[in-house]
PDB file of C-alpha atoms in Angstrom:
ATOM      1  CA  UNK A   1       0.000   0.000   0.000  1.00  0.00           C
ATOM      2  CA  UNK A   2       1.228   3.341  -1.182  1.00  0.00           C
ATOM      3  CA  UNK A   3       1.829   5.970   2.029  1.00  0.00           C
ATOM      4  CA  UNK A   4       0.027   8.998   1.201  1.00  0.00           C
ATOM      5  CA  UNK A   5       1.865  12.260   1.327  1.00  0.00           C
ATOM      6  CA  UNK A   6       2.640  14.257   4.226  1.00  0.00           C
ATOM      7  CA  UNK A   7       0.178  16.907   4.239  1.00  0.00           C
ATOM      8  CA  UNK A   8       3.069  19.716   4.840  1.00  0.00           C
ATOM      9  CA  UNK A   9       6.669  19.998   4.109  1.00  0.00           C
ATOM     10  CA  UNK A  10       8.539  22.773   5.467  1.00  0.00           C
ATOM     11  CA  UNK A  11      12.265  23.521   3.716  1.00  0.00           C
ATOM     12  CA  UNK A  12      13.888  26.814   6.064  1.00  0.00           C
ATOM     13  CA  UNK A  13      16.667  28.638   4.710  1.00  0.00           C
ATOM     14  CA  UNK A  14      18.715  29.355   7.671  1.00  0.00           C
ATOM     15  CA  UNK A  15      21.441  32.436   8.350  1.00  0.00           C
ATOM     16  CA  UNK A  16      23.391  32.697  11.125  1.00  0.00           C
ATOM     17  CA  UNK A  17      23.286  35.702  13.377  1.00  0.00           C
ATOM     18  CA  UNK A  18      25.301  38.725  12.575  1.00  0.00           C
ATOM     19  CA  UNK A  19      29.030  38.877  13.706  1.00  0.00           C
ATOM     20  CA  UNK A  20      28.734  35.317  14.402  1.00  0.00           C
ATOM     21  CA  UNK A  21      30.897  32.416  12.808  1.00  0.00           C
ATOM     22  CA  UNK A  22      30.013  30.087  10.537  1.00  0.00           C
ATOM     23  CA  UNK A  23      31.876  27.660  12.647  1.00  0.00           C
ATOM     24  CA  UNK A  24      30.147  28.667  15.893  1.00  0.00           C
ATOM     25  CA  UNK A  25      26.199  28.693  13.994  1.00  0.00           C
ATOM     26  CA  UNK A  26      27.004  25.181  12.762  1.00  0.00           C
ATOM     27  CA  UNK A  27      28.017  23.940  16.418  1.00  0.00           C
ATOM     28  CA  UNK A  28      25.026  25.331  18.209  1.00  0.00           C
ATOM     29  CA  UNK A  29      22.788  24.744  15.169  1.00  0.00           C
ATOM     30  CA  UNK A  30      23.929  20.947  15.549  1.00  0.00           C
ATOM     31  CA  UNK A  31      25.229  20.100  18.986  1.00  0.00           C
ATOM     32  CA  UNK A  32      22.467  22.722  20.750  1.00  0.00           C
ATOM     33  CA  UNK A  33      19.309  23.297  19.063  1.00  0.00           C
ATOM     34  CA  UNK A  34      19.064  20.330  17.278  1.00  0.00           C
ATOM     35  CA  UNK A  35      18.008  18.644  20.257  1.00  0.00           C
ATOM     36  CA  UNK A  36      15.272  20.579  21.255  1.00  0.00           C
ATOM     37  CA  UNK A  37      12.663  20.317  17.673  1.00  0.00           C
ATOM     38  CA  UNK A  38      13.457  16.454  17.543  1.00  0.00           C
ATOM     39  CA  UNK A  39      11.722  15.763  21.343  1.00  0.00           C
ATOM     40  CA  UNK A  40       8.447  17.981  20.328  1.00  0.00           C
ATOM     41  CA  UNK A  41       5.402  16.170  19.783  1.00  0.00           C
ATOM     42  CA  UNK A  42       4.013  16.325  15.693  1.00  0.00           C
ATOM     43  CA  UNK A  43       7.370  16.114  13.887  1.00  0.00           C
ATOM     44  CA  UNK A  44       7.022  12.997  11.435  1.00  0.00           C
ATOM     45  CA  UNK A  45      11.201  13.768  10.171  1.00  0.00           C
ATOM     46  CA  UNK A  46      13.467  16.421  10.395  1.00  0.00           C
ATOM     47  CA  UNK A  47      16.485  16.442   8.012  1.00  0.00           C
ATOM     48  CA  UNK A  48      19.371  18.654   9.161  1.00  0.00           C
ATOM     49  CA  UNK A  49      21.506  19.778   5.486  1.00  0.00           C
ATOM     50  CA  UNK A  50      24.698  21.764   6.756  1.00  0.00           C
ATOM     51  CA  UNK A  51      25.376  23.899   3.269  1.00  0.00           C
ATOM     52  CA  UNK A  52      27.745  25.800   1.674  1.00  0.00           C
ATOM     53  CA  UNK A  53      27.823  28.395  -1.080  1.00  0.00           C
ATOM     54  CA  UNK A  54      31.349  28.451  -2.039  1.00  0.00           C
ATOM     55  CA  UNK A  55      32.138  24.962  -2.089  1.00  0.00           C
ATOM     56  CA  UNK A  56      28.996  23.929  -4.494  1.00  0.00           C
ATOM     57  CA  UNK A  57      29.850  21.675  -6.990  1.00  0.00           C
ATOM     58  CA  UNK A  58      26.768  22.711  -9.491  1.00  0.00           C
ATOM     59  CA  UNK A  59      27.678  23.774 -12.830  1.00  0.00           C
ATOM     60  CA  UNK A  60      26.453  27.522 -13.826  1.00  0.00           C
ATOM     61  CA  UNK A  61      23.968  27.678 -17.093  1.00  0.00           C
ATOM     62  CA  UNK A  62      24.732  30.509 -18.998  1.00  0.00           C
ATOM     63  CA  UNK A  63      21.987  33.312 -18.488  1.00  0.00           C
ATOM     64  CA  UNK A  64      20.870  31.933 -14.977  1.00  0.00           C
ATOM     65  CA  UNK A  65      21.757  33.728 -11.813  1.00  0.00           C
ATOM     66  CA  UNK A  66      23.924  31.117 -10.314  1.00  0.00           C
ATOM     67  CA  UNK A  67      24.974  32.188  -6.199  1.00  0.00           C
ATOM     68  CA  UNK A  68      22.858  34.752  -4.520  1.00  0.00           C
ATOM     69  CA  UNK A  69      23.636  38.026  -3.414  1.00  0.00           C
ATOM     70  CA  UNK A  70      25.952  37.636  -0.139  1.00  0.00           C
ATOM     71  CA  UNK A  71      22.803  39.392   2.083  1.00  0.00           C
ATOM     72  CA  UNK A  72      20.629  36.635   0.655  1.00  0.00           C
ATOM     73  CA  UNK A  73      23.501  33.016   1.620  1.00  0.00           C
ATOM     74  CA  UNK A  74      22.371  31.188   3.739  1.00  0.00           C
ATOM     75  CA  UNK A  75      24.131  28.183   6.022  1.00  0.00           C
ATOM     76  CA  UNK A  76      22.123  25.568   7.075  1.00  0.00           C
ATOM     77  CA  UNK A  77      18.468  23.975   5.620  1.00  0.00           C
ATOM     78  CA  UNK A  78      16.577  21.948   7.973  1.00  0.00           C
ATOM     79  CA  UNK A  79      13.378  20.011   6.204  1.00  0.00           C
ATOM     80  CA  UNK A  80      10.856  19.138   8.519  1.00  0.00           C
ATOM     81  CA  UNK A  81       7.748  16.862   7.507  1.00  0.00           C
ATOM     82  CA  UNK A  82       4.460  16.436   9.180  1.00  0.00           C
ATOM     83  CA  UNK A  83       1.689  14.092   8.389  1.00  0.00           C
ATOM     84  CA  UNK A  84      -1.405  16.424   8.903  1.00  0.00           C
ATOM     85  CA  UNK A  85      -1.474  19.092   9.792  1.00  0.00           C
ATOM     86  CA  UNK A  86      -3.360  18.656  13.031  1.00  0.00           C
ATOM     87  CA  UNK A  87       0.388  17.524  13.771  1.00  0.00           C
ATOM     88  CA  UNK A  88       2.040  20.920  12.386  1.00  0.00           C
ATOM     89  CA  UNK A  89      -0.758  22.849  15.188  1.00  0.00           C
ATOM     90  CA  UNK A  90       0.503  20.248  18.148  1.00  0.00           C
ATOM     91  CA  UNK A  91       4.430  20.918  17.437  1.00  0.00           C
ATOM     92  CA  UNK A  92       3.583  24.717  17.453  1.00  0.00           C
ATOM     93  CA  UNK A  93       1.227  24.425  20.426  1.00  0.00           C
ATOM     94  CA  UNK A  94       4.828  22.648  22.027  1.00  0.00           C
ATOM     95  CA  UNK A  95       7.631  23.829  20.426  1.00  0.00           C
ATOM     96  CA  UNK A  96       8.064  26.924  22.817  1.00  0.00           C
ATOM     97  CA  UNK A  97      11.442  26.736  23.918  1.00  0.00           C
ATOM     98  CA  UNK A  98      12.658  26.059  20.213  1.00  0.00           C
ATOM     99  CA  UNK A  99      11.434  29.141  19.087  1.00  0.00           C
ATOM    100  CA  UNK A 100      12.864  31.155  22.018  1.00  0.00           C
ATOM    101  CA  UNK A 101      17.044  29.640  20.840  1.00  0.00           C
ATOM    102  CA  UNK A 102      16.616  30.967  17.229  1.00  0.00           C
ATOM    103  CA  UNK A 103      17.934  34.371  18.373  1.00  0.00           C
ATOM    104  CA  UNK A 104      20.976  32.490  19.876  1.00  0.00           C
ATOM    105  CA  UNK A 105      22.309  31.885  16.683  1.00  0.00           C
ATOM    106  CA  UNK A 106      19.945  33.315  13.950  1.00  0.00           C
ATOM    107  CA  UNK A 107      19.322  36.375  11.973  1.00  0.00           C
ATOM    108  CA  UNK A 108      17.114  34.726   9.376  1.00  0.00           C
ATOM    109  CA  UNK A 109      14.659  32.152   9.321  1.00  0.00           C
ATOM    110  CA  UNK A 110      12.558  31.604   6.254  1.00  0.00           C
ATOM    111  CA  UNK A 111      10.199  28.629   6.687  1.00  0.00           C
ATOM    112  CA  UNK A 112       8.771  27.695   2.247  1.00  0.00           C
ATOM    113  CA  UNK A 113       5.849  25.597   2.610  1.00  0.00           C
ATOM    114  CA  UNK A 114       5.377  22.631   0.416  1.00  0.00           C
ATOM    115  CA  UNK A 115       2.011  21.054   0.550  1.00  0.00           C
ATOM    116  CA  UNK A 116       0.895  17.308  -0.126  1.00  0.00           C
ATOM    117  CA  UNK A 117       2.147  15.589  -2.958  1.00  0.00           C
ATOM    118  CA  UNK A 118       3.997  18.704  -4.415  1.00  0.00           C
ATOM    119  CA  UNK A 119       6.712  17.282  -2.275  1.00  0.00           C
ATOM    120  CA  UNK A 120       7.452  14.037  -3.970  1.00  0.00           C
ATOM    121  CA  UNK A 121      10.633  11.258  -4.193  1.00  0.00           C
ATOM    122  CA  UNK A 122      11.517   9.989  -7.466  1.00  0.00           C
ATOM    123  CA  UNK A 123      14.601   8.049  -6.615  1.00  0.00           C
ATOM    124  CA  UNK A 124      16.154   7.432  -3.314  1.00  0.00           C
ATOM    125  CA  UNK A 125      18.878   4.533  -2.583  1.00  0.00           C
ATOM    126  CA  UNK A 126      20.434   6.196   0.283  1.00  0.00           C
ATOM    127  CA  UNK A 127      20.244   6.088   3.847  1.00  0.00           C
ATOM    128  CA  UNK A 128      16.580   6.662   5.009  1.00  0.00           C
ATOM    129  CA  UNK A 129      17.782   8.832   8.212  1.00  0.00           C
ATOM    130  CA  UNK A 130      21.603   9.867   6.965  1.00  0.00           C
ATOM    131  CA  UNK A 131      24.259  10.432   9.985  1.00  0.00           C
ATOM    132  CA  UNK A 132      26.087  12.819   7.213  1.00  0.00           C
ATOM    133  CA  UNK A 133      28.969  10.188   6.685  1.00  0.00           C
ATOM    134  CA  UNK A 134      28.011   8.886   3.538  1.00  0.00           C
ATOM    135  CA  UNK A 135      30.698  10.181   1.022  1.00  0.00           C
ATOM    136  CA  UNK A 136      28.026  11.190  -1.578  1.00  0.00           C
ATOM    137  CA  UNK A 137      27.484  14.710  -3.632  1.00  0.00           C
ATOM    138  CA  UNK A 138      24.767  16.349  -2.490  1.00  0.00           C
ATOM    139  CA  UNK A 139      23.194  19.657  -3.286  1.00  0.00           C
ATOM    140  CA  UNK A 140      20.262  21.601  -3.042  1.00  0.00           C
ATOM    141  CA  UNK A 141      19.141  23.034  -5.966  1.00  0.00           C
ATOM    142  CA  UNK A 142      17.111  26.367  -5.028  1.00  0.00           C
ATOM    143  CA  UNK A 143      15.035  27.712  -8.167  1.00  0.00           C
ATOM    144  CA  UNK A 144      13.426  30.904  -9.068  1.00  0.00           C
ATOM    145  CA  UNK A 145      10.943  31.296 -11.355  1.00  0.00           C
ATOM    146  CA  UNK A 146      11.386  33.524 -14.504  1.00  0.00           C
ATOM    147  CA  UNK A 147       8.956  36.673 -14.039  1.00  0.00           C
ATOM    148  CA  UNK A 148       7.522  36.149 -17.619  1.00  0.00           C
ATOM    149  CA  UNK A 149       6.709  32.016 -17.059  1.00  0.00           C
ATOM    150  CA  UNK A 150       3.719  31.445 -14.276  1.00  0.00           C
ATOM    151  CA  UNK A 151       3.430  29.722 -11.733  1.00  0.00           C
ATOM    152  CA  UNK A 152       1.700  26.695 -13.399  1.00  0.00           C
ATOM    153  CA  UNK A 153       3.767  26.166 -16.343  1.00  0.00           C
ATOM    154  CA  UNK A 154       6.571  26.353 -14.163  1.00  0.00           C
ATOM    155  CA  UNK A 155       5.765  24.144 -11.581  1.00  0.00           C
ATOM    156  CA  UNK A 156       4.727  21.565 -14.579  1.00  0.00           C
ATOM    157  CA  UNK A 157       8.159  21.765 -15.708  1.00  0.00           C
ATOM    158  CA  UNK A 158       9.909  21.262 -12.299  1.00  0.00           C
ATOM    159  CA  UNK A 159       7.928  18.598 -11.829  1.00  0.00           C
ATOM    160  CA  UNK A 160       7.716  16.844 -14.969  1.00  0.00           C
ATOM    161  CA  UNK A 161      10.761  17.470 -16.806  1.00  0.00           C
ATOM    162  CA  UNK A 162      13.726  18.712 -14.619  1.00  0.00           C
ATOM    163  CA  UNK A 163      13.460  16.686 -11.497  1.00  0.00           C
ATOM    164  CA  UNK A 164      13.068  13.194 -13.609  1.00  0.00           C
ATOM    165  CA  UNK A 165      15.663  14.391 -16.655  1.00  0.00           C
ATOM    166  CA  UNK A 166      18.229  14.628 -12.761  1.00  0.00           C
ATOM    167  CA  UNK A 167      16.967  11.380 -11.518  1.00  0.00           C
ATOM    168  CA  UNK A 168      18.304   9.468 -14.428  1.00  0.00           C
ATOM    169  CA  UNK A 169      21.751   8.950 -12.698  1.00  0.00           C
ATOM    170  CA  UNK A 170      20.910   9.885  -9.206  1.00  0.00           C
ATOM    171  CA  UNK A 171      21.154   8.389  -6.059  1.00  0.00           C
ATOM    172  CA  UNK A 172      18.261  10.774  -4.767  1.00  0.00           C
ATOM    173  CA  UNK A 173      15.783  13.560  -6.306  1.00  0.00           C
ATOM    174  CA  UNK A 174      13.283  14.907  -4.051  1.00  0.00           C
ATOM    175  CA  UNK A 175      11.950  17.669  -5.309  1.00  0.00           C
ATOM    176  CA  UNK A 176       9.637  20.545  -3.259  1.00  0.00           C
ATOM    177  CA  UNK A 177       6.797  22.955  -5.437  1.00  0.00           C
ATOM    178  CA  UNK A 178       7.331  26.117  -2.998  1.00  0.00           C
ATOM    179  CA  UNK A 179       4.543  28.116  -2.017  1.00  0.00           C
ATOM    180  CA  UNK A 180       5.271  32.153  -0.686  1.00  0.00           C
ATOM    181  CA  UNK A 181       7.123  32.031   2.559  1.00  0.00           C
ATOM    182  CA  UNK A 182       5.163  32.049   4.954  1.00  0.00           C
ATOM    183  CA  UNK A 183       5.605  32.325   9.219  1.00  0.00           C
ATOM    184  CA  UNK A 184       4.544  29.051  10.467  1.00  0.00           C
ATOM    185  CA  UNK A 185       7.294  28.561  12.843  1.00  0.00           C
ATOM    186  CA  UNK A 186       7.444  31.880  15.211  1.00  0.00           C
ATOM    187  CA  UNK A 187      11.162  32.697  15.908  1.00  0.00           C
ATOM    188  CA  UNK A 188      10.975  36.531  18.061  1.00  0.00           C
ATOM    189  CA  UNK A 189      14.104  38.574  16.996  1.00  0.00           C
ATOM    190  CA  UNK A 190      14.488  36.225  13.779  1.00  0.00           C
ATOM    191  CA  UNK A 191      13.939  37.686  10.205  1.00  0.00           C
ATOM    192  CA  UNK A 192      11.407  35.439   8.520  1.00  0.00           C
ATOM    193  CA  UNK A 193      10.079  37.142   4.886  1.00  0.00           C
ATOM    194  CA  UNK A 194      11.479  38.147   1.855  1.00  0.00           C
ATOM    195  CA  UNK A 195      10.206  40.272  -0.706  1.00  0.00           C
ATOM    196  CA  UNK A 196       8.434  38.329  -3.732  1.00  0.00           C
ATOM    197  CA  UNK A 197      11.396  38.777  -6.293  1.00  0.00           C
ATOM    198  CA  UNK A 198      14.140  37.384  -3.854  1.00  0.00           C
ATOM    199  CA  UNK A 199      11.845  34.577  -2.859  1.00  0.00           C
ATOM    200  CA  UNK A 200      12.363  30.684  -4.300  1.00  0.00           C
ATOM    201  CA  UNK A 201       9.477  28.701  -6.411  1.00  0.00           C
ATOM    202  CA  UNK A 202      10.979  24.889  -6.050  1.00  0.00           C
ATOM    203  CA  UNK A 203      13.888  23.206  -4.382  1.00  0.00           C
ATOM    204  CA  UNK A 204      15.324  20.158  -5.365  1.00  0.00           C
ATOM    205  CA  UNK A 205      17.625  17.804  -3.753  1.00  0.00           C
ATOM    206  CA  UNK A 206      19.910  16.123  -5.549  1.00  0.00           C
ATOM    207  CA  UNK A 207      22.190  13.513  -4.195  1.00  0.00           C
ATOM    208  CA  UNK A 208      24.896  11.387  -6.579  1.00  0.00           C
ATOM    209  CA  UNK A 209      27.632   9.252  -6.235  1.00  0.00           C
ATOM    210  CA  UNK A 210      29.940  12.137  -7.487  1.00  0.00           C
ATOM    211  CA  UNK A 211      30.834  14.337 -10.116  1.00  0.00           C
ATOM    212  CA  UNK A 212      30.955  12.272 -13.238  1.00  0.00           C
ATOM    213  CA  UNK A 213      28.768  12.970 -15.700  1.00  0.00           C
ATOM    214  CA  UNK A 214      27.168  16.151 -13.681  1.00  0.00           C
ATOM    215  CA  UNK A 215      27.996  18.559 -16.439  1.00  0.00           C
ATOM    216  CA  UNK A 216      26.889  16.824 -19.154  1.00  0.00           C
ATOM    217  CA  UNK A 217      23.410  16.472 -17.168  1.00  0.00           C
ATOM    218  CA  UNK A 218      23.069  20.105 -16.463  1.00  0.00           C
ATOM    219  CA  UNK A 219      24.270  21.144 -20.245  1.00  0.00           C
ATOM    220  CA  UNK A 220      21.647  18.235 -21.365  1.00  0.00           C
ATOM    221  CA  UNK A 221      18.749  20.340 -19.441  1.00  0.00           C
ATOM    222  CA  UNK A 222      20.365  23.805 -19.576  1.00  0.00           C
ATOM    223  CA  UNK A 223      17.815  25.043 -22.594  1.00  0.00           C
ATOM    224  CA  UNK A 224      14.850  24.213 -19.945  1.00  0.00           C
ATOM    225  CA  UNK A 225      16.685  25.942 -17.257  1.00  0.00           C
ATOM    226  CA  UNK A 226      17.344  29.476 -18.892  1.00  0.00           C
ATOM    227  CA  UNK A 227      13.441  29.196 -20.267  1.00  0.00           C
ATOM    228  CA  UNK A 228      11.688  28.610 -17.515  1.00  0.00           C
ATOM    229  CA  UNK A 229      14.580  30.218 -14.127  1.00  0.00           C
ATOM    230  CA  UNK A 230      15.930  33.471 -13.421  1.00  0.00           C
ATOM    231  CA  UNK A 231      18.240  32.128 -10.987  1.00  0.00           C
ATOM    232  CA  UNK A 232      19.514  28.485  -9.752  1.00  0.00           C
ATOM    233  CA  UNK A 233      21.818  28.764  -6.573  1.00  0.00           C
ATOM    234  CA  UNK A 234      22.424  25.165  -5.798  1.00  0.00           C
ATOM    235  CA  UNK A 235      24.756  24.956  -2.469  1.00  0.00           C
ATOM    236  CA  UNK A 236      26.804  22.147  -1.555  1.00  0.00           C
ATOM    237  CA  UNK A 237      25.381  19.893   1.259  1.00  0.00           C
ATOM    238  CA  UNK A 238      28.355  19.549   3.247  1.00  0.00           C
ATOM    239  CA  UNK A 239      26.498  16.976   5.675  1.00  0.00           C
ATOM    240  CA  UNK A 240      22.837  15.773   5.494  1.00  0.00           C
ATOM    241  CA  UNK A 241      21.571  14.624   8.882  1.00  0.00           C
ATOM    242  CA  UNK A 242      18.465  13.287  10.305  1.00  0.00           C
ATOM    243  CA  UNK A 243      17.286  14.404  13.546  1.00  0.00           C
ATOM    244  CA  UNK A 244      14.210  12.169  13.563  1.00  0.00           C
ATOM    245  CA  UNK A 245      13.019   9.688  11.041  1.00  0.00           C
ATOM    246  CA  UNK A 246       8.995   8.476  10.854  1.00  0.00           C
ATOM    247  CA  UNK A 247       8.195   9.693  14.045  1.00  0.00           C
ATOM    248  CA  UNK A 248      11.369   8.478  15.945  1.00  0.00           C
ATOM    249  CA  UNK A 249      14.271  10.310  17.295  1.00  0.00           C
ATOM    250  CA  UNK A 250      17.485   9.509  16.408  1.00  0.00           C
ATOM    251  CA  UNK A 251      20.586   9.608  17.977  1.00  0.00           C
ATOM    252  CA  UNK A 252      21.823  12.980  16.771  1.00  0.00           C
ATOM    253  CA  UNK A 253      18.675  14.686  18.053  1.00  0.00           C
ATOM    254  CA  UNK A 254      19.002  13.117  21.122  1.00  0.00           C
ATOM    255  CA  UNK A 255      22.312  13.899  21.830  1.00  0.00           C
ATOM    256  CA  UNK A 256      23.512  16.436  19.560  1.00  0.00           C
ATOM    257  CA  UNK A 257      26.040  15.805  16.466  1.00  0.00           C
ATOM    258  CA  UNK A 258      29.153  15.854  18.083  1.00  0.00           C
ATOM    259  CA  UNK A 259      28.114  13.544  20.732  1.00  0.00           C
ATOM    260  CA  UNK A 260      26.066  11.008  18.181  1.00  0.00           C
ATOM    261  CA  UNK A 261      29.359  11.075  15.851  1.00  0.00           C
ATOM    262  CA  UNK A 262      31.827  10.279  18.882  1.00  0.00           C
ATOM    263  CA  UNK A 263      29.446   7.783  19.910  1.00  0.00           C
ATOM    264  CA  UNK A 264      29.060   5.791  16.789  1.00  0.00           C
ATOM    265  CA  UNK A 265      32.844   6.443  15.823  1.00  0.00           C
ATOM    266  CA  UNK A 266      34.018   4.353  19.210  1.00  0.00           C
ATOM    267  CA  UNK A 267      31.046   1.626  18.882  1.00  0.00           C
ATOM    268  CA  UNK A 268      30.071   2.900  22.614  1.00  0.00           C
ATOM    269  CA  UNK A 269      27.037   0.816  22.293  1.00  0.00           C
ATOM    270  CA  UNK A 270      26.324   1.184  26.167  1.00  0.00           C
ATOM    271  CA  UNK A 271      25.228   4.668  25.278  1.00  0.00           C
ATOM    272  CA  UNK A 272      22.569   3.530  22.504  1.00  0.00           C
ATOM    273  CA  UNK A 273      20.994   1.446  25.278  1.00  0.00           C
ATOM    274  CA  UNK A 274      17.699   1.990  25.344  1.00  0.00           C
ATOM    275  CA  UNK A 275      17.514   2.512  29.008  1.00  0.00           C
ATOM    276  CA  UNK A 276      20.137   5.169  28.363  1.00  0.00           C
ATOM    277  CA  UNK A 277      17.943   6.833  26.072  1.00  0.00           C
ATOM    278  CA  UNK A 278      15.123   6.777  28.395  1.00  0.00           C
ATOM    279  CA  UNK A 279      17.463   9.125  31.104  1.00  0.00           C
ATOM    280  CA  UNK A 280      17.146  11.822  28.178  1.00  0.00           C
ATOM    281  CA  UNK A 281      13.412  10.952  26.441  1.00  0.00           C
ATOM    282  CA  UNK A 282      10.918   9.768  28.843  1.00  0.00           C
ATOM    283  CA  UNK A 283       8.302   8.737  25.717  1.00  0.00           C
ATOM    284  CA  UNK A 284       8.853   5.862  24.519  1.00  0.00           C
ATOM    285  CA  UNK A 285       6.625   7.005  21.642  1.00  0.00           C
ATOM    286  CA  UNK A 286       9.910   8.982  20.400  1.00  0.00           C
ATOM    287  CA  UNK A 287      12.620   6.140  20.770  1.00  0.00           C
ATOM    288  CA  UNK A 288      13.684   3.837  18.339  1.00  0.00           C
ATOM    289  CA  UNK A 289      11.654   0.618  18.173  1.00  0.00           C
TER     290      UNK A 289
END
């Protein structure tokens, strides 16, 4: 039986907050807040993509805006799924004390809704709930929409020819069908709009074994690109990490990064006891079945 979609996708552009490092965001992002969102009540999954501007691998297409405007980087993208969104209300009704850390280490927070099956898989062998040590290529492909193609003809195209024309030699496409930004995640002292022509239309992640054969895919869909995008800023995914996977916490959102990696790295398999975890997550509900 097929699962039905999850009724709402979020995918937040993160920036860090001003005058801070990009080493000191990613630590608290990963080793401090991360373990507050993945205990909250609602979450189906959170992935965790640690991203970086300068070191994308994504070849430009002549025409197409190809890295944003240094105001506009961003440094980390969390994706966050829930089921209904009855769900979404009970992690906001909950999610207090998350909201309260985003001025910790945030200046920006932009949370792009994508809704039902506009947020769709067409290929995935990889790790269902990634610890960020798997050695692949992964990007994020961030696209804005042409202000002479509309919304419908490009959201066809996104969907129907880009995303499966990068699937063919893929380890992963998932591809979002943005709607406006929109605050569904309340973050006081956090930035969280845009204006309209600095806002993204789709996203699409694309994850491959490496770079072989990556320009000849993107010169192979280029024409469709420059027709239908003003601008394609595709950031390398440095590390892709769940936090929690169908419902379940994993051991980087219980513990933070740092602590999950250390853990796994020695084989300290005392500390993946469940009666460990329960010292940190009283509901079983969250733990690992």
């Amino acid at each position: 039986m097929t699962t039905p979609p999850d009724a709402l996708t979020l995918v937040m552009p993160l920036r860090k907050k001003e005058g801070m490092t990009v080493a000191d965001f990613r630590q608290y992002w990963l080793d401090v807040h991360v373990t507050l969102p993945a205990r909250y009540p609602g979450l189906r999954s959170v992935f965790l993509h640690l991203v970086s501007f300068p070191g994308s691998r994504w070849p430009a297409v002549d025409g197409v805006s190809a890295a944003p405007a240094e105001a506009d980087e961003f440094h980390g993208v969390p994706e966050a799924t829930f089921a209904s969104m009855e769900d979404l209300e009970t992690f906001q009704a909950a999610s207090h004390f998350q909201m309260l850390d985003g001025i910790n280490f945030l200046s920006e927070m932009l949370a792009y809704p994508s809704l039902g099956d506009a947020s769709a898989t067409l290929v995935d062998t990889t790790d269902p709930a990634p610890d960020g040590n798997d050695g692949l290529l992964r990007h994020l492909l961030f696209l804005r929409r042409r202000p002479d193609v509309d919304v419908a003809t490009f959201r066809a195209w996104v969907a129907d020819e880009l995303a499966p024309a990068l699937a063919a030699d893929a380890r992963k496409v998932r591809r979002h069908l943005l709607e406006e930004i929109e605050v569904a995640l309340d973050h006081p002292g956090t930035v969280m709009s845009k204006p309209l022509d600095r806002q993204y239309q789709a996203c699409v992640e694309v994850v491959r074994d490496g770079e072989a054969g990556l320009a000849e895919l993107v010169a192979g869909v280029a024409d469709g690109v420059r027709a239908h995008c003003a601008a394609v800023h595709a950031p390398l995914v440095e590390r892709c990490i769940a936090s929690r996977h169908d419902g379940r916490i994993t051991l980087a959102g219980l513990r933070g990064v740092t602590v999950a990696d250390l853990i796994t790295r020695l084989h300290a398999e005392n500390q993946v006891d469940p009666a460990v975890s329960r010292i940190f997550v009283q509901d079983e509900a969250l733990l690992t079945a």
